[in-house]
Short mmCIF file of C-alpha atoms in Angstrom, two decimals:
data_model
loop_
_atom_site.label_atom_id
_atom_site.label_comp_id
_atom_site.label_asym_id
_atom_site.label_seq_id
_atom_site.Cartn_x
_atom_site.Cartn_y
_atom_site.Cartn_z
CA UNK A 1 -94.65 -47.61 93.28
CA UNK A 2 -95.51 -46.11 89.99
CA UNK A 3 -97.85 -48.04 87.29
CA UNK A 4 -100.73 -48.75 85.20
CA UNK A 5 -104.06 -49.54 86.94
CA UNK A 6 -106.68 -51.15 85.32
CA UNK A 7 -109.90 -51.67 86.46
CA UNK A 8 -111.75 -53.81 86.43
CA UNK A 9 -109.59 -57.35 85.89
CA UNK A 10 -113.12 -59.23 84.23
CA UNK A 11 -115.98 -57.31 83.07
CA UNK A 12 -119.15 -58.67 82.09
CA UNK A 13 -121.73 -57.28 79.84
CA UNK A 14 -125.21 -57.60 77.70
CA UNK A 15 -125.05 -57.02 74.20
CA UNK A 16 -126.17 -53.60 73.03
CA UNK A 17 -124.55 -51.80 76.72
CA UNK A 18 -121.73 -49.21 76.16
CA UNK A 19 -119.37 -50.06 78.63
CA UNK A 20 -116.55 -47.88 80.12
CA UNK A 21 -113.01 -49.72 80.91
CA UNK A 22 -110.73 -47.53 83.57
CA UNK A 23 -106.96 -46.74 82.98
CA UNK A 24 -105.00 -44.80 85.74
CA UNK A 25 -101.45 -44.23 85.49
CA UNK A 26 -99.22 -42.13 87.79
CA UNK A 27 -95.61 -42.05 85.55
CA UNK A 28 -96.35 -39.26 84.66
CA UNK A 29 -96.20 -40.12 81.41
CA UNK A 30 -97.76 -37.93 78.55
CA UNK A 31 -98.53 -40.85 75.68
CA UNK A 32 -101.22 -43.31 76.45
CA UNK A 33 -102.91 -46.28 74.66
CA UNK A 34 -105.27 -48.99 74.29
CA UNK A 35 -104.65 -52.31 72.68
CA UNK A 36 -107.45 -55.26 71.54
CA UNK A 37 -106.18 -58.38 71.86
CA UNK A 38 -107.82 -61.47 70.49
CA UNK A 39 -105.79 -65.04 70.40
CA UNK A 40 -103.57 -65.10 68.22
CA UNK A 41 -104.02 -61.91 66.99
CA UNK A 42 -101.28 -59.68 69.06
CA UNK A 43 -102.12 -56.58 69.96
CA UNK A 44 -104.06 -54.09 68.08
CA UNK A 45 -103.77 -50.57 68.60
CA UNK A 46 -107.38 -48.84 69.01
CA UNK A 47 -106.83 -45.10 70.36
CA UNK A 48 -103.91 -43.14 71.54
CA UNK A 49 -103.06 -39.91 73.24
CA UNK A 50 -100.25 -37.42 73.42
CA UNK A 51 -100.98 -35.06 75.35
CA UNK A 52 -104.23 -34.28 77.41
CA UNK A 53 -107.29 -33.51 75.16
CA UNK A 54 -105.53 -34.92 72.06
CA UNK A 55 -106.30 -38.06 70.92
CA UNK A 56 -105.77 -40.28 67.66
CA UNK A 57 -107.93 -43.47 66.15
CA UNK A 58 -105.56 -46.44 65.93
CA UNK A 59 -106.30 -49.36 63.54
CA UNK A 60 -109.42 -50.36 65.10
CA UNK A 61 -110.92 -47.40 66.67
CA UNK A 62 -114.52 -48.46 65.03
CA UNK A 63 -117.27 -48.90 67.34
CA UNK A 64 -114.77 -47.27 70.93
CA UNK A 65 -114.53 -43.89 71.74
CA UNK A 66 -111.69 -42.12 74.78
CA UNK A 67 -111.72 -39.17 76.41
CA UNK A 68 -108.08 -37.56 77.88
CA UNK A 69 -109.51 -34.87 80.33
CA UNK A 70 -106.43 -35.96 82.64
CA UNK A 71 -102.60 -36.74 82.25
CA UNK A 72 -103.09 -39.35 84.53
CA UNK A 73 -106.34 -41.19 83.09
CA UNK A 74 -107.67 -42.24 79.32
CA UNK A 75 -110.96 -44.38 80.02
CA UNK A 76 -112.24 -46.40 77.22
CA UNK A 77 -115.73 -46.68 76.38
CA UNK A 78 -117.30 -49.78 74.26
CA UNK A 79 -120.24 -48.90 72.14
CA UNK A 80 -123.02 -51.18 71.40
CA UNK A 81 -121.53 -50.10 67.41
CA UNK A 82 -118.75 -52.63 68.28
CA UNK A 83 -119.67 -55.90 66.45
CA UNK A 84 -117.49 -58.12 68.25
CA UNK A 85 -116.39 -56.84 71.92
CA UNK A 86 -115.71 -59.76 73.68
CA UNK A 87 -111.60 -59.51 74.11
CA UNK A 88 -108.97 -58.64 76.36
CA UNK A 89 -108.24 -54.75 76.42
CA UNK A 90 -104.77 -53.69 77.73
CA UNK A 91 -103.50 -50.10 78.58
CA UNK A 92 -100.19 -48.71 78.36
CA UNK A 93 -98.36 -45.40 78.70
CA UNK A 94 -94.59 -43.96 77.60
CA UNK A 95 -93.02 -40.92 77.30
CA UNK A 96 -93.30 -40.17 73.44
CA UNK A 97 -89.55 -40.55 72.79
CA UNK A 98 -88.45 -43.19 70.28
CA UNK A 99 -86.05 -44.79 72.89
CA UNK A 100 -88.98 -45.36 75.21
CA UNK A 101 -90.75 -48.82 75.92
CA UNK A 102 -94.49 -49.27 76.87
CA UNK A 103 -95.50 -49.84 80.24
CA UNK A 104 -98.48 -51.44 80.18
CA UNK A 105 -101.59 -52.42 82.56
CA UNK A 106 -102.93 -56.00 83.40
CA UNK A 107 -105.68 -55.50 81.44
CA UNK A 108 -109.44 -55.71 81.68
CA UNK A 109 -111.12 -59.06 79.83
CA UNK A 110 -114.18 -58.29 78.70
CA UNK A 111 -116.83 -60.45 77.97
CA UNK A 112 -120.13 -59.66 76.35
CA UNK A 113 -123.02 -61.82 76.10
CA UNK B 1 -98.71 -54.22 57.65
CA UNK B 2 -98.32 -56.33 60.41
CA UNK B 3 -95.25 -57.62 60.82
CA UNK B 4 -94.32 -61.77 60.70
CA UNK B 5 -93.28 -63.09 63.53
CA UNK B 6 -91.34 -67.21 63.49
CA UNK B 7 -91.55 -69.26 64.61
CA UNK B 8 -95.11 -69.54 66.40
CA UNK B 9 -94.25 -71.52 68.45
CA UNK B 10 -91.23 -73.36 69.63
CA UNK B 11 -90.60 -75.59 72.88
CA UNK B 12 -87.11 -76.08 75.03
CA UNK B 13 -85.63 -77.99 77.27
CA UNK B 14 -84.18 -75.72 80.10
CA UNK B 15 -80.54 -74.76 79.14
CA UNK B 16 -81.31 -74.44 75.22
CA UNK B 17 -81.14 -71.55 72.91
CA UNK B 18 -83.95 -70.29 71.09
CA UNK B 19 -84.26 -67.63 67.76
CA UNK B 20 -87.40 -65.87 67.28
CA UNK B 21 -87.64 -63.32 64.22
CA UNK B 22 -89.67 -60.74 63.40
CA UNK B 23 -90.01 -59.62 59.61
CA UNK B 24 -91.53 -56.36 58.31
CA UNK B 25 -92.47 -55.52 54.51
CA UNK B 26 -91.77 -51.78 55.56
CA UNK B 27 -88.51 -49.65 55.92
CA UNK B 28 -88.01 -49.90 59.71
CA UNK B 29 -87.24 -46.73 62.29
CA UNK B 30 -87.73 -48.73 65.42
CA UNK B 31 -88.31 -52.66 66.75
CA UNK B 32 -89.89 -53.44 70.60
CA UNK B 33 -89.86 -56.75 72.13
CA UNK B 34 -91.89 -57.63 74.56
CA UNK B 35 -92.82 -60.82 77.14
CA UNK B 36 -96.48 -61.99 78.04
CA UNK B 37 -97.11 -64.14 80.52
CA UNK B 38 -100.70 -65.87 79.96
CA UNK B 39 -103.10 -63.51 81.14
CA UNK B 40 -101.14 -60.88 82.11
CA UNK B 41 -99.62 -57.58 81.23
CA UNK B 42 -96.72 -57.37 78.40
CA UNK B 43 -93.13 -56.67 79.94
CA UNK B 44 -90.68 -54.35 78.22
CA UNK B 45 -87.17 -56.68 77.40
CA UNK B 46 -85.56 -54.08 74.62
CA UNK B 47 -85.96 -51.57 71.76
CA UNK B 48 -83.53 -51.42 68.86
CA UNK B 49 -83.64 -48.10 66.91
CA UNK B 50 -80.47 -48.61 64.65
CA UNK B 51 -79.45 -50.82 61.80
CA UNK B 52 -77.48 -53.45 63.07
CA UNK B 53 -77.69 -52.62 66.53
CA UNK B 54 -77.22 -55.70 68.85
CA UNK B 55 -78.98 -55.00 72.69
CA UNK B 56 -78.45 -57.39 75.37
CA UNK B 57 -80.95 -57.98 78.51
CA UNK B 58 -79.52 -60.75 80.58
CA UNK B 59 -79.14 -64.22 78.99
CA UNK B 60 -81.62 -62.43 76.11
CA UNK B 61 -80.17 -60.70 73.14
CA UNK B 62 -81.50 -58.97 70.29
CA UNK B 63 -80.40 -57.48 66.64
CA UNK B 64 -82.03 -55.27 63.82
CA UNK B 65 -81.30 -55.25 60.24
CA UNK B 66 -82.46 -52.56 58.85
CA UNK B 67 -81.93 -54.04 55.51
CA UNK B 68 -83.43 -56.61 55.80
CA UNK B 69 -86.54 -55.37 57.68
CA UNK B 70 -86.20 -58.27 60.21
CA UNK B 71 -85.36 -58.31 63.50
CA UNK B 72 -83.92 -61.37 65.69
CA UNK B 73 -84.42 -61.99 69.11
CA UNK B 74 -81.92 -64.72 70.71
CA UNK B 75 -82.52 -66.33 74.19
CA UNK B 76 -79.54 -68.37 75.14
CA UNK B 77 -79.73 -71.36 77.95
CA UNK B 78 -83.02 -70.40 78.42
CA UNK B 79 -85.37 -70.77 82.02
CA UNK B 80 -88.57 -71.86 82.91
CA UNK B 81 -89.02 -68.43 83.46
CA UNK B 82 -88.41 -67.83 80.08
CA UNK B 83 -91.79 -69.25 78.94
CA UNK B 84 -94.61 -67.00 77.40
CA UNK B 85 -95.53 -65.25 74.38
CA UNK B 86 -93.16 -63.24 72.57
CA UNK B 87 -94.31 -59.95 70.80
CA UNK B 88 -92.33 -57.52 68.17
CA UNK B 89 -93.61 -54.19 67.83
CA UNK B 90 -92.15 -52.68 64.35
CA UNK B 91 -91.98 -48.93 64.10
CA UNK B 92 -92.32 -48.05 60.16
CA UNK B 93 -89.58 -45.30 59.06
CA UNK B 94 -90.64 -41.68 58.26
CA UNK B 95 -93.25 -41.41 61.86
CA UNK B 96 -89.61 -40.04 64.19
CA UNK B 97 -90.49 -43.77 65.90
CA UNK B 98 -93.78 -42.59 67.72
CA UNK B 99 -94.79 -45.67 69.25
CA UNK B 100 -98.45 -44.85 68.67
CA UNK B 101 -97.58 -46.00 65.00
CA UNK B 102 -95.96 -49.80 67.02
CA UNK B 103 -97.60 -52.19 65.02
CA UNK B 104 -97.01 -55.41 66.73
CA UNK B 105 -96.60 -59.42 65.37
CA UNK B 106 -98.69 -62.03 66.15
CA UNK B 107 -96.87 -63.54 68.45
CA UNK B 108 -94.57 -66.73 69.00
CA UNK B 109 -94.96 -68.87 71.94
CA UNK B 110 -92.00 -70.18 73.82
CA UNK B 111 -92.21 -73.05 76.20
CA UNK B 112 -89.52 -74.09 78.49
CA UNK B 113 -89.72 -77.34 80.07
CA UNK B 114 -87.71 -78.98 82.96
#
C-alpha cells in the first residue's frame, strides 16, 4: 500500500542536540511538507518541496533546516537555534495540482528536555 | 493570515447536525478540510476550489463563498466516528492554489456522544 512513513512515532531529546525526523513516501508524489503543530495552534507550515533539490521556508522555518536529495524522502533536521522544539511534527505529500489533497504521515512527537 | 475557524468546539448527540465555518480576511483560490483523530495523522474529507461550489463526502457536506471568504462545512446525523478535530486549510488567491501556500485554522473540536 502506498503512504507516508514517519519515523520515529516519539522522539526524545536534550536541549542544545540537532535532531533529524525521517519522512518516506512512495506516491510518488513530487510536493512534500512539514507541519508544527502545537495545541491549539493547527498546523504550521515549516518547509516545503516541489521537486527534488528545491525547497521553500514556510512560516516557521527558523531554527529547521531539509534536505530533498530524493523524490521519495525530505528529512527534517531540528537545530539547537530552535527556541521551543518540543511539538508534534507531521509530514505530508501531494501532487502540486490545486485539486489535490494532502496525504499526510502519523507524525513524530518530539519532546526535548 | 490565519484563517478563523467556529465554533471551537461543539458537542452532539449521535444523529445531530453540526456547522463548522471557516473565515478568511483574504480573497480565496482554494479551501481543504481535513479530520484529526487525537494523536494521529490528518485525513483528507474535500477541497472546494470554486465560488459557491457545494462537495459532498458521505453524510459530510461542504460549501465556499468566495465572497464572503468563508467556507462551511456541514455534518448531518452525525457518528461517533465523526468525533475529532476539524481543520480548514485556506488557499489565498493569486498563488494558482499551491498548497504549499495552505494556511490552515486553528481548529474546532467535534464530539459525538452516544
Amino acid at each position: 500500500d502506498g503512504g507516508i512513513t514517519q519515523s520515529p512515532k516519539y522522539l526524545f531529546r536534550k536541549e542544545g542536540q540537532n535532531v533529524t525526523l525521517s519522512c518516506e513516501q512512495n506516491l510518488n508524489h513530487d510536493a512534500m511538507y512539514w507541519y508544527r503543530q502545537d495545541p491549539g495552534q493547527g498546523l504550521r507550515l515549516i518547509y516545503y518541496s516541489q521537486i527534488v533539490n528545491d525547497f521553500q521556508k514556510g512560516d516557521i522555518a527558523e531554527g529547521y533546516s531539509v534536505s530533498r536529495e530524493k523524490k521519495e524522502s525530505f528529512p527534517l533536521t531540528v537545530t539547537s537555534a530552535q527556541k521551543n522544539p518540543t511539538a508534534f511534527y507531521l509530514c505530508a505529500s501531494s501532487i502540486p495540482r490545486a485539486n489535490s489533497p494532502l496525504h499526510f504521515g502519523n507524525g513524530t512527537r518530539l519532546t526535548v528536555t | 493570515q490565519q484563517p478563523v475557524q467556529s465554533p471551537q468546539a461543539v458537542i452532539l448527540r449521535e444523529g445531530e447536525d453540526a456547522v463548522i465555518n471557516c473565515s478568511s480576511s483574504k480573497a480565496l483560490y482554494s479551501v481543504h478540510w481535513y479530520r484529526q483523530k487525537h494523536g494521529e495523522a490528518p485525513v483528507f474529507l474535500m477541497i472546494l476550489l470554486k465560488g459557491g461550489e457545494q462537495k459532498g463526502h458521505e453524510k459530510i457536506s461542504a460549501s465556499f463563498n468566495e465572497k464572503k471568504q468563508q467556507s462551511s462545512l456541514y455534518l448531518t446525523a452525525s457518528q461517533l466516528s465523526y468525533s475529532g478535530t476539524y481543520f480548514c486549510g485556506t488557499g489565498p488567491a493569486g498563488y494558482g492554489g499551491s498548497q504549499g501556500n495552505l494556511i490552515f485554522g486553528k481548529g474546532t473540536k467535534l464530539s459525538v456522544k452516544p
